[in-house]
Short mmCIF file of C-alpha atoms and ligand atoms in Angstrom, two decimals:
data_model
loop_
_atom_site.label_atom_id
_atom_site.label_comp_id
_atom_site.label_asym_id
_atom_site.label_seq_id
_atom_site.Cartn_x
_atom_site.Cartn_y
_atom_site.Cartn_z
CA MET L 1046 -37.77 38.88 31.75
CA LYS L 1047 -36.26 38.88 34.19
CA THR L 1048 -37.86 36.01 36.11
CA ILE L 1049 -36.31 32.29 35.19
CA PHE L 1050 -39.07 29.88 36.40
CA GLU L 1051 -39.95 26.25 35.86
CA PRO L 1052 -39.88 25.26 31.71
CA PHE L 1053 -42.85 23.03 31.84
CA ARG L 1054 -46.43 22.61 32.80
CA ILE L 1055 -47.29 19.65 35.80
CA LYS L 1056 -49.39 17.17 34.58
CA MET L 1057 -49.53 14.65 36.70
CA THR L 1058 -49.68 15.15 40.48
CA GLU L 1059 -47.93 13.40 43.60
CA PRO L 1060 -49.00 14.06 47.22
CA ILE L 1061 -47.05 15.56 49.03
CA ARG L 1062 -47.60 13.74 53.68
CA ILE L 1063 -47.17 17.03 55.97
CA THR L 1064 -46.39 16.15 58.88
CA THR L 1065 -46.05 17.87 62.46
CA LYS L 1066 -43.48 18.14 64.36
CA GLY L 1067 -44.35 15.72 67.44
CA GLU L 1068 -44.36 13.19 64.65
CA ARG L 1069 -41.08 14.19 63.13
CA ILE L 1070 -39.26 13.75 66.20
CA LYS L 1071 -41.13 10.05 67.34
CA LYS L 1072 -39.73 8.76 63.61
CA LEU L 1073 -36.36 10.36 64.31
CA GLU L 1074 -36.38 8.24 67.78
CA GLU L 1075 -38.07 5.19 65.79
CA ALA L 1076 -35.20 5.12 63.09
CA HIS L 1077 -32.18 5.53 65.80
CA GLN L 1078 -31.94 8.97 64.68
CA ASN L 1079 -30.44 7.87 61.02
CA VAL L 1080 -32.50 9.54 58.60
CA PHE L 1081 -31.78 6.63 56.31
CA LEU L 1082 -33.68 4.93 58.18
CA ILE L 1083 -36.98 7.01 57.67
CA ASP L 1084 -39.34 6.32 55.01
CA ALA L 1085 -39.47 7.74 51.95
CA GLU L 1086 -43.46 8.81 53.57
CA PHE L 1087 -42.42 10.71 56.20
CA CYS L 1088 -39.61 13.39 54.32
CA THR L 1089 -41.75 16.09 53.04
CA ILE L 1090 -38.70 17.49 50.99
CA ASP L 1091 -36.36 14.25 50.26
CA LEU L 1092 -32.76 15.51 49.20
CA LEU L 1093 -31.18 12.17 49.54
CA THR L 1094 -30.08 12.01 46.50
CA ASP L 1095 -31.02 13.10 42.70
CA SER L 1096 -29.85 9.48 41.32
CA GLY L 1097 -33.23 8.73 39.69
CA THR L 1098 -35.45 10.55 42.11
CA GLY L 1099 -35.97 12.99 38.40
CA ALA L 1100 -40.05 13.97 37.03
CA MET L 1101 -40.20 12.35 32.97
CA SER L 1102 -41.84 14.30 30.65
CA SER L 1103 -45.04 13.92 28.37
CA ARG L 1104 -43.04 12.80 26.50
CA GLN L 1105 -41.23 10.13 28.09
CA TRP L 1106 -44.39 9.01 29.32
CA ALA L 1107 -45.64 9.37 25.94
CA ALA L 1108 -42.50 7.12 24.29
CA LEU L 1109 -42.46 4.05 28.01
CA MET L 1110 -45.57 3.20 25.63
CA MET L 1111 -43.30 2.69 22.49
CA GLY L 1112 -41.34 0.14 24.19
CA ASP L 1113 -40.59 -2.68 21.89
CA GLU L 1114 -39.77 -5.84 24.94
CA SER L 1115 -38.54 -8.38 21.67
CA TYR L 1116 -35.39 -9.79 23.03
CA ALA L 1117 -33.43 -8.66 20.98
CA GLY L 1118 -33.30 -6.19 18.55
CA SER L 1119 -35.70 -4.60 19.26
CA LYS L 1120 -37.03 -1.07 17.73
CA SER L 1121 -36.30 0.61 21.38
CA TRP L 1122 -32.62 -1.27 21.05
CA LYS L 1123 -32.31 0.82 17.58
CA LYS L 1124 -33.13 4.26 18.74
CA PHE L 1125 -31.44 4.08 21.58
CA GLU L 1126 -28.12 2.86 20.48
CA ALA L 1127 -29.30 6.10 17.54
CA THR L 1128 -29.50 8.36 20.26
CA ILE L 1129 -26.84 7.73 22.31
CA LYS L 1130 -24.51 7.75 18.78
CA ASP L 1131 -25.11 10.93 17.89
CA ILE L 1132 -24.11 13.03 21.22
CA THR L 1133 -21.28 10.77 21.72
CA GLY L 1134 -20.37 8.83 18.91
CA ALA L 1135 -18.90 5.95 19.76
CA LYS L 1136 -18.71 3.04 17.59
CA HIS L 1137 -19.89 1.05 20.54
CA VAL L 1138 -22.53 1.63 22.34
CA PHE L 1139 -24.12 -1.32 25.45
CA PRO L 1140 -27.21 -0.99 27.93
CA THR L 1141 -27.10 -1.80 31.87
CA HIS L 1142 -29.37 -1.83 34.44
CA GLN L 1143 -26.93 0.99 36.79
CA GLY L 1144 -24.03 2.80 36.26
CA ARG L 1145 -21.71 0.75 38.64
CA ALA L 1146 -22.99 -2.40 36.41
CA ALA L 1147 -20.70 -0.47 33.87
CA GLU L 1148 -18.35 -0.05 35.58
CA SER L 1149 -17.98 -2.76 36.85
CA LEU L 1150 -18.00 -4.97 34.13
CA LEU L 1151 -15.13 -2.29 32.50
CA ALA L 1152 -13.14 -3.41 35.52
CA LEU L 1153 -14.07 -6.77 35.26
CA THR L 1154 -12.47 -7.11 31.59
CA GLN L 1155 -9.59 -3.40 31.86
CA VAL L 1156 -8.81 -4.33 35.34
CA LYS L 1157 -6.36 -6.39 37.44
CA GLU L 1158 -4.79 -7.21 40.26
CA GLY L 1159 -2.19 -4.81 40.95
CA ASP L 1160 -3.05 -1.74 39.14
CA VAL L 1161 -3.63 1.98 38.86
CA ILE L 1162 -6.40 3.76 37.95
CA PRO L 1163 -5.83 7.84 38.01
CA ASN L 1164 -8.90 9.92 38.48
CA ASN L 1165 -10.64 13.72 38.66
CA SER L 1166 -12.02 12.16 42.34
CA HIS L 1167 -13.75 8.81 41.66
CA PHE L 1168 -16.81 8.17 42.54
CA ASP L 1169 -17.39 6.28 45.51
CA THR L 1170 -18.72 3.28 43.38
CA THR L 1171 -16.39 3.80 40.91
CA ARG L 1172 -13.41 3.41 43.27
CA ALA L 1173 -15.30 0.42 44.88
CA ASN L 1174 -15.20 -1.17 41.82
CA MET L 1175 -11.91 -1.08 41.20
CA GLN L 1176 -10.62 -2.18 44.77
CA PHE L 1177 -12.33 -5.17 43.84
CA ALA L 1178 -10.55 -5.65 40.77
CA GLY L 1179 -7.79 -5.08 42.82
CA ALA L 1180 -6.65 -1.26 41.29
CA LEU L 1181 -5.95 1.14 43.52
CA PRO L 1182 -7.83 4.43 42.43
CA LEU L 1183 -5.98 7.22 42.90
CA ASP L 1184 -7.37 11.28 43.40
CA LEU L 1185 -5.47 13.76 41.07
CA LEU L 1186 -7.94 16.05 41.84
CA THR L 1187 -6.69 20.21 41.82
CA ASP L 1188 -5.38 22.30 45.07
CA GLU L 1189 -8.78 24.60 44.37
CA GLY L 1190 -11.33 22.25 44.23
CA LEU L 1191 -10.06 20.54 47.49
CA ASP L 1192 -10.91 24.11 48.83
CA PRO L 1193 -14.53 24.83 50.10
CA GLU L 1194 -14.25 28.98 49.68
CA ASN L 1195 -12.39 29.19 46.75
CA GLU L 1196 -14.55 30.65 43.78
CA ALA L 1197 -12.97 28.95 41.21
CA PRO L 1198 -15.13 28.18 38.51
CA PHE L 1199 -14.15 24.94 37.19
CA LYS L 1200 -12.75 23.01 40.58
CA GLY L 1201 -14.08 19.59 38.97
CA ASN L 1202 -10.43 19.74 36.72
CA MET L 1203 -7.92 17.17 37.25
CA ASP L 1204 -4.41 18.33 37.87
CA ILE L 1205 -2.51 17.49 35.25
CA ASP L 1206 0.77 17.85 37.32
CA LYS L 1207 -0.35 14.76 40.00
CA LEU L 1208 -1.73 13.21 36.47
CA LYS L 1209 2.32 13.52 34.93
CA ASN L 1210 4.10 13.02 38.35
CA CYS L 1211 1.39 9.60 38.63
CA ILE L 1212 1.79 8.56 35.36
CA ALA L 1213 5.80 8.53 35.61
CA GLU L 1214 5.32 5.95 38.73
CA TYR L 1215 3.20 4.47 37.76
CA LYS L 1216 3.11 4.03 33.78
CA GLU L 1217 2.67 0.19 33.03
CA ARG L 1218 0.60 -0.65 36.27
CA ILE L 1219 -2.17 2.44 34.26
CA PRO L 1220 -4.61 0.79 32.07
CA PHE L 1221 -6.87 4.06 31.77
CA CYS L 1222 -7.52 7.24 33.32
CA MET L 1223 -10.17 8.38 34.65
CA ILE L 1224 -12.68 11.94 34.29
CA THR L 1225 -15.46 12.53 35.78
CA VAL L 1226 -18.44 15.15 34.43
CA THR L 1227 -19.74 16.84 36.83
CA ASN L 1228 -17.32 15.47 39.99
CA ASN L 1229 -19.85 14.27 42.50
CA THR L 1230 -17.75 13.04 45.69
CA GLY L 1231 -16.51 16.79 44.80
CA GLY L 1232 -20.10 18.09 45.22
CA GLY L 1233 -20.81 18.46 41.37
CA GLN L 1234 -18.18 20.63 40.16
CA PRO L 1235 -17.28 20.97 37.05
CA VAL L 1236 -14.71 20.61 34.64
CA SER L 1237 -13.74 22.34 31.20
CA MET L 1238 -13.32 21.15 27.72
CA ALA L 1239 -9.26 22.28 27.46
CA ASN L 1240 -8.73 20.04 31.06
CA ILE L 1241 -10.08 17.17 29.46
CA LYS L 1242 -8.09 17.87 26.08
CA ALA L 1243 -5.44 18.50 28.42
CA VAL L 1244 -6.02 15.44 29.86
CA LYS L 1245 -5.73 13.56 26.95
CA LYS L 1246 -2.55 15.01 24.97
CA VAL L 1247 -0.84 13.85 27.87
CA LEU L 1248 -2.40 10.19 28.22
CA ASP L 1249 -2.20 10.35 23.65
CA GLU L 1250 1.92 10.75 25.24
CA HIS L 1251 1.73 7.64 27.00
CA GLY L 1252 -0.78 5.81 24.99
CA ILE L 1253 -3.17 5.69 27.66
CA PRO L 1254 -7.39 5.59 26.55
CA LEU L 1255 -9.50 7.55 28.57
CA VAL L 1256 -12.73 6.40 30.08
CA MET L 1257 -15.34 9.09 31.27
CA ASP L 1258 -17.78 8.98 34.64
CA ALA L 1259 -20.82 10.63 32.36
CA CYS L 1260 -22.92 10.75 34.81
CA ARG L 1261 -23.28 14.30 34.34
CA PHE L 1262 -22.67 14.96 30.85
CA ALA L 1263 -25.41 17.70 30.83
CA GLU L 1264 -24.82 19.37 33.48
CA ASN L 1265 -21.03 19.87 32.68
CA SER L 1266 -22.05 21.41 29.27
CA TYR L 1267 -23.99 23.75 30.31
CA PHE L 1268 -21.13 25.12 32.81
CA ILE L 1269 -18.70 25.27 29.74
CA HIS L 1270 -21.23 27.31 28.02
CA GLU L 1271 -21.68 29.86 30.53
CA ARG L 1272 -18.48 29.52 31.92
CA GLU L 1273 -15.45 28.41 29.43
CA GLU L 1274 -14.08 31.53 26.86
CA GLY L 1275 -15.60 30.76 22.45
CA TYR L 1276 -18.93 28.44 24.04
CA GLN L 1277 -20.91 31.05 24.98
CA ASP L 1278 -22.72 30.57 20.87
CA LYS L 1279 -22.62 26.21 20.63
CA GLU L 1280 -25.46 24.10 21.55
CA LEU L 1281 -25.07 22.07 24.44
CA ILE L 1282 -25.53 19.06 22.22
CA ASP L 1283 -22.57 20.48 20.45
CA ILE L 1284 -20.56 20.88 23.42
CA ALA L 1285 -21.11 17.62 25.02
CA ARG L 1286 -20.09 16.16 20.53
CA GLU L 1287 -16.68 17.68 21.72
CA MET L 1288 -16.80 16.25 25.33
CA PHE L 1289 -16.85 12.45 23.85
CA SER L 1290 -14.66 12.98 21.14
CA TYR L 1291 -11.43 12.72 23.71
CA VAL L 1292 -12.73 9.72 25.68
CA ASP L 1293 -12.37 6.36 23.78
CA ALA L 1294 -14.58 4.86 25.98
CA ALA L 1295 -17.25 6.37 28.74
CA THR L 1296 -19.55 4.89 31.67
CA MET L 1297 -22.68 6.49 32.76
CA SER L 1298 -25.03 6.14 35.02
CA LEU L 1299 -28.75 7.17 32.86
CA LYS L 1300 -30.33 7.15 36.62
CA LYS L 1301 -27.98 11.19 36.68
CA ASP L 1302 -29.08 12.80 33.11
CA GLY L 1303 -30.23 10.54 31.41
CA LEU L 1304 -33.36 11.68 33.28
CA ALA L 1305 -34.80 8.27 33.81
CA ASN L 1306 -35.35 5.98 37.46
CA ILE L 1307 -33.39 3.38 35.68
CA GLY L 1308 -30.49 2.85 33.43
CA GLY L 1309 -26.53 3.28 32.23
CA PHE L 1310 -24.14 2.17 29.46
CA PHE L 1311 -21.66 2.02 28.34
CA ILE L 1312 -19.84 2.72 25.37
CA CYS L 1313 -16.04 2.34 23.25
CA ASN L 1314 -14.86 2.91 20.57
CA ASP L 1315 -12.20 -0.22 20.09
CA ASP L 1316 -12.77 -3.48 19.45
CA GLU L 1317 -10.63 -5.63 21.57
CA TRP L 1318 -12.46 -3.32 24.29
CA ALA L 1319 -15.98 -3.82 23.18
CA GLU L 1320 -15.70 -7.74 22.48
CA PRO L 1321 -15.09 -9.25 26.25
CA PHE L 1322 -17.15 -6.37 27.64
CA LYS L 1323 -19.97 -7.71 25.46
CA ASN L 1324 -19.35 -11.61 26.24
CA ALA L 1325 -19.46 -10.00 29.88
CA LEU L 1326 -22.05 -8.35 29.34
CA ILE L 1327 -24.24 -11.47 28.27
CA LEU L 1328 -23.61 -13.07 30.98
CA ARG L 1329 -24.00 -10.86 34.08
CA GLU L 1330 -27.04 -8.33 32.70
CA GLY L 1331 -28.37 -9.34 29.28
CA PHE L 1332 -28.27 -9.55 25.93
CA PRO L 1333 -26.53 -6.74 24.35
CA THR L 1334 -29.54 -4.53 22.63
CA TYR L 1335 -31.50 -4.86 26.28
CA GLY L 1336 -28.40 -5.36 28.52
CA GLY L 1337 -30.65 -5.64 32.05
CA LEU L 1338 -33.95 -2.59 30.91
CA ALA L 1339 -37.38 -3.59 29.50
CA GLY L 1340 -37.81 -1.93 26.43
CA ARG L 1341 -39.61 0.78 27.70
CA ASP L 1342 -36.46 2.25 29.75
CA LEU L 1343 -34.20 2.16 26.87
CA GLU L 1344 -37.31 4.67 24.97
CA VAL L 1345 -37.79 6.77 27.97
CA ILE L 1346 -34.04 6.82 28.32
CA SER L 1347 -33.52 7.95 24.57
CA VAL L 1348 -36.04 11.19 25.17
CA GLY L 1349 -33.97 11.79 28.26
CA LEU L 1350 -30.96 12.35 27.12
CA MET L 1351 -32.16 14.63 24.64
CA GLU L 1352 -34.08 16.87 27.85
CA ALA L 1353 -31.19 16.83 29.67
CA LEU L 1354 -29.10 18.80 26.57
CA GLU L 1355 -31.67 21.61 26.49
CA TYR L 1356 -30.84 25.26 26.93
CA ASP L 1357 -34.05 26.02 29.18
CA TYR L 1358 -33.88 23.48 31.38
CA GLN L 1359 -30.24 23.51 32.06
CA VAL L 1360 -30.68 27.76 32.35
CA TYR L 1361 -33.94 26.41 35.21
CA ARG L 1362 -32.19 23.92 36.89
CA HIS L 1363 -29.06 26.01 36.95
CA ALA L 1364 -30.89 28.58 39.15
CA THR L 1365 -32.65 26.31 41.18
CA VAL L 1366 -29.10 25.44 43.10
CA GLU L 1367 -28.11 29.59 42.91
CA TYR L 1368 -31.07 30.55 43.63
CA LEU L 1369 -31.73 28.55 46.81
CA LEU L 1370 -27.15 28.76 46.87
CA LYS L 1371 -28.11 33.17 47.43
CA LYS L 1372 -30.83 33.00 49.46
CA LEU L 1373 -28.28 31.26 51.58
CA VAL L 1374 -25.20 33.29 51.74
CA GLU L 1375 -27.68 36.44 52.65
CA LYS L 1376 -28.02 35.27 56.10
CA GLY L 1377 -24.86 34.48 56.52
CA ILE L 1378 -24.80 30.95 56.35
CA PRO L 1379 -22.19 28.48 55.44
CA VAL L 1380 -21.90 26.81 52.72
CA MET L 1381 -20.14 25.51 50.10
CA ARG L 1382 -19.31 27.95 46.91
CA PRO L 1383 -19.77 27.73 44.08
CA GLY L 1384 -22.98 26.45 43.93
CA GLY L 1385 -22.36 23.07 42.21
CA GLY L 1386 -24.83 21.25 39.59
CA HIS L 1387 -26.90 19.08 40.97
CA ALA L 1388 -26.87 20.09 45.01
CA VAL L 1389 -25.97 22.86 47.09
CA PHE L 1390 -23.94 21.51 50.09
CA LEU L 1391 -24.53 23.40 53.40
CA ASP L 1392 -20.87 23.70 55.99
CA ALA L 1393 -22.16 22.09 58.85
CA LYS L 1394 -18.21 22.72 60.53
CA ARG L 1395 -19.09 26.73 60.75
CA PHE L 1396 -22.53 25.90 61.07
CA MET L 1397 -22.96 23.74 63.98
CA ASP L 1398 -19.33 24.52 65.51
CA HIS L 1399 -20.84 23.99 69.03
CA ILE L 1400 -20.00 20.61 68.80
CA ASP L 1401 -16.50 18.95 68.51
CA PRO L 1402 -16.15 16.40 64.91
CA LEU L 1403 -16.73 13.20 66.59
CA GLN L 1404 -19.87 13.96 67.84
CA TYR L 1405 -21.20 14.02 64.37
CA PRO L 1406 -22.19 17.47 63.81
CA GLY L 1407 -23.00 16.86 60.34
CA ILE L 1408 -25.09 14.19 61.78
CA ALA L 1409 -27.26 17.00 64.17
CA LEU L 1410 -27.57 19.08 61.55
CA VAL L 1411 -29.16 16.35 59.13
CA ASN L 1412 -31.83 15.69 61.99
CA ALA L 1413 -32.13 19.44 63.06
CA LEU L 1414 -33.50 19.76 59.22
CA TYR L 1415 -35.54 16.45 59.20
CA GLU L 1416 -36.99 17.84 63.10
CA GLU L 1417 -38.03 21.15 61.88
CA GLY L 1418 -38.77 21.46 58.67
CA GLY L 1419 -39.34 16.69 57.51
CA ILE L 1420 -35.53 18.06 54.68
CA ARG L 1421 -33.59 15.18 53.97
CA GLY L 1422 -29.98 15.52 53.33
CA VAL L 1423 -27.54 13.52 54.01
CA GLU L 1424 -24.17 13.93 55.17
CA LEU L 1425 -20.42 13.80 54.18
CA GLY L 1426 -18.61 14.14 57.25
CA SER L 1427 -17.43 11.77 60.19
CA VAL L 1428 -19.88 9.37 59.85
CA MET L 1429 -19.35 8.81 55.50
CA PHE L 1430 -15.47 9.20 56.32
CA GLY L 1431 -14.21 9.04 59.30
CA GLN L 1432 -11.17 6.24 59.75
CA ILE L 1433 -9.65 4.18 62.60
CA ASP L 1434 -6.03 4.50 63.10
CA ASP L 1435 -3.32 2.15 64.36
CA GLU L 1436 -4.25 2.61 67.99
CA GLY L 1437 -8.00 2.42 67.51
CA LYS L 1438 -8.94 6.23 67.78
CA GLU L 1439 -11.71 7.42 65.68
CA GLN L 1440 -10.62 10.44 63.58
CA ALA L 1441 -11.72 12.93 62.18
CA SER L 1442 -12.89 13.95 58.08
CA PRO L 1443 -11.32 16.74 56.90
CA LEU L 1444 -14.54 18.07 55.98
CA GLU L 1445 -17.90 18.04 57.78
CA LEU L 1446 -20.61 18.30 54.57
CA VAL L 1447 -24.34 18.52 54.77
CA ARG L 1448 -26.17 17.41 50.85
CA LEU L 1449 -28.52 19.24 50.02
CA ALA L 1450 -29.70 17.26 46.51
CA PHE L 1451 -32.21 18.11 43.95
CA PRO L 1452 -34.15 15.42 42.02
CA ARG L 1453 -34.63 16.59 38.40
CA ARG L 1454 -37.79 18.44 36.81
CA VAL L 1455 -39.52 17.97 40.41
CA TYR L 1456 -39.35 20.34 42.90
CA THR L 1457 -40.80 24.09 42.68
CA GLN L 1458 -39.72 28.04 43.83
CA SER L 1459 -42.15 27.34 46.95
CA HIS L 1460 -41.11 23.98 48.20
CA PHE L 1461 -36.89 25.63 47.49
CA ASP L 1462 -38.94 28.95 49.78
CA TYR L 1463 -39.87 26.22 52.13
CA MET L 1464 -36.72 24.96 52.69
CA ILE L 1465 -34.93 28.19 53.01
CA GLU L 1466 -37.47 28.64 55.69
CA VAL L 1467 -36.44 26.13 57.42
CA ILE L 1468 -33.02 25.75 56.64
CA GLU L 1469 -33.16 29.81 58.81
CA GLU L 1470 -34.78 28.66 61.09
CA VAL L 1471 -32.09 25.58 62.41
CA TRP L 1472 -29.60 28.05 62.00
CA ASN L 1473 -30.92 31.34 64.50
CA LYS L 1474 -31.46 28.12 67.39
CA ARG L 1475 -28.29 25.54 66.20
CA LYS L 1476 -26.44 26.05 69.39
CA THR L 1477 -29.78 24.11 70.87
CA PHE L 1478 -29.31 21.39 69.09
CA PRO L 1479 -26.88 18.27 70.24
CA GLY L 1480 -24.34 16.42 69.28
CA TYR L 1481 -24.84 12.71 68.63
CA THR L 1482 -22.88 8.83 69.84
CA ILE L 1483 -23.44 5.22 68.10
CA VAL L 1484 -24.21 2.66 68.99
CA LYS L 1485 -24.38 0.99 67.48
CA GLN L 1486 -22.38 0.12 64.07
CA PRO L 1487 -21.49 -2.48 61.39
CA LYS L 1488 -17.80 -2.90 59.64
CA LEU L 1489 -18.49 -1.08 55.86
CA LEU L 1490 -20.11 1.52 55.15
CA ARG L 1491 -22.04 2.29 58.02
CA HIS L 1492 -23.92 5.78 57.43
CA PHE L 1493 -26.45 3.29 55.59
CA SER L 1494 -27.21 1.95 58.77
CA CYS L 1495 -25.64 2.85 62.14
CA HIS L 1496 -27.91 3.26 65.42
CA PHE L 1497 -27.37 6.77 66.73
CA GLU L 1498 -27.99 8.34 70.39
CA LYS L 1499 -28.55 12.97 70.52
CA ILE L 1500 -25.35 13.23 74.15
CA LYS L 1501 -27.28 15.42 76.74
C1 LIG O 2694 -24.30 7.70 40.99
C2 LIG O 2694 -23.07 7.87 40.54
C3 LIG O 2694 -22.27 6.67 39.51
C4 LIG O 2694 -23.20 5.17 40.06
O1 LIG O 2694 -23.79 5.06 38.90
P1 LIG O 2694 -25.89 4.03 39.77
O2 LIG O 2694 -27.09 4.24 37.69
O3 LIG O 2694 -26.18 4.82 41.41
O4 LIG O 2694 -24.95 2.43 40.03
C5 LIG O 2694 -20.49 6.71 38.85
N1 LIG O 2694 -19.87 7.73 38.98
C6 LIG O 2694 -20.95 9.35 39.49
C7 LIG O 2694 -19.98 10.07 39.02
C8 LIG O 2694 -22.17 8.34 39.72
O5 LIG O 2694 -22.82 10.27 39.88
#
């Protein structure tokens, strides 16, 4: 059979509030035209993020009841540690409350003022943590990864020549190199096994450790299975094991491929890295056998990590991305190609081509999707990434994108059909939507809280 269906039955439901267009226009006005300021209950389809928004399985809910809340050495910790060692082969495992806590403790213990940290693309929390420690984060993505219309299979790859040049220039200042799978900042694009191996080989010549940002390691394993020669007959868990075999350490947010609502980890092989990390963990997060999480979270994560590596789950997950993308392409709606692992990106620059970049076509599209259908997406464009130049003039971002991120196991095909209908309606009336000005903004991270007004 050709139909790919959700590989689960629904045992518990959460009602979705159906709103009218009039209510939504009012909510947007009350939120100063910024969807971050709208209460979640008024978002019919909430695609703000795939982080911590997934649904747990019956096995996870059952595991939750097995949580051992002992302070030290609980049974739940033993299970968590064994699961992560099974997948990663790492010598040391440390739980943290989120991915960014693992990043911040890594920066605290291994990064000093003046260091340089290469990555394919730093995620924003990683970049901020490295900068806070006084380091310079560098993005060494391949050029094809920067081109929204290039159909290359592994657009998350690091550029090996850029890495070699970076080492030639900064060698003494690089405590480690990172690689992010999949590349969230670049649209959830995957990294190939060959690229991870090539990066490791270059680093080995200089004795530089490799740290993986493994938030979406299971989705990346699936892409390798589908797209890279020699992996078609392998289990996803074996592909994941091979990926981890090339790295010296890893950070992870378990709110993504941990299929949990909270959690993170740091793993490493080197005792000299583990010792200071452990001490910092005790100070900041908690005792090393729970690290900021409850025993029940450790149980849920142990099950979730294995479920994320189930092939049928990944087939279905990827099919949702492809389903939406294909329908939009058929209708001539501009999107970023090919599809990433966890989101579809609309190209707002081409979608709202009557709106000047500094009148925020991405915000116009985000707000139109909310107004027409209660869909909440997020702008990745001149509001999120815009810069002020030396003369105080605002600079547009090179890309104006709107990300529709998919919570895991939450929405069914009819929700996707509804999204397609709403996006098409907005597309058909696109010229009627105005641009925006910012009337109030904070200095940093303005997209979360700034106020907009429609340009009349
Ligand atoms: C989400 C994410 C993080 C940070 O994890 P949190 O759990 O949100 O702190 C780091 N890196 C990448 C690639 C992510 O997607």
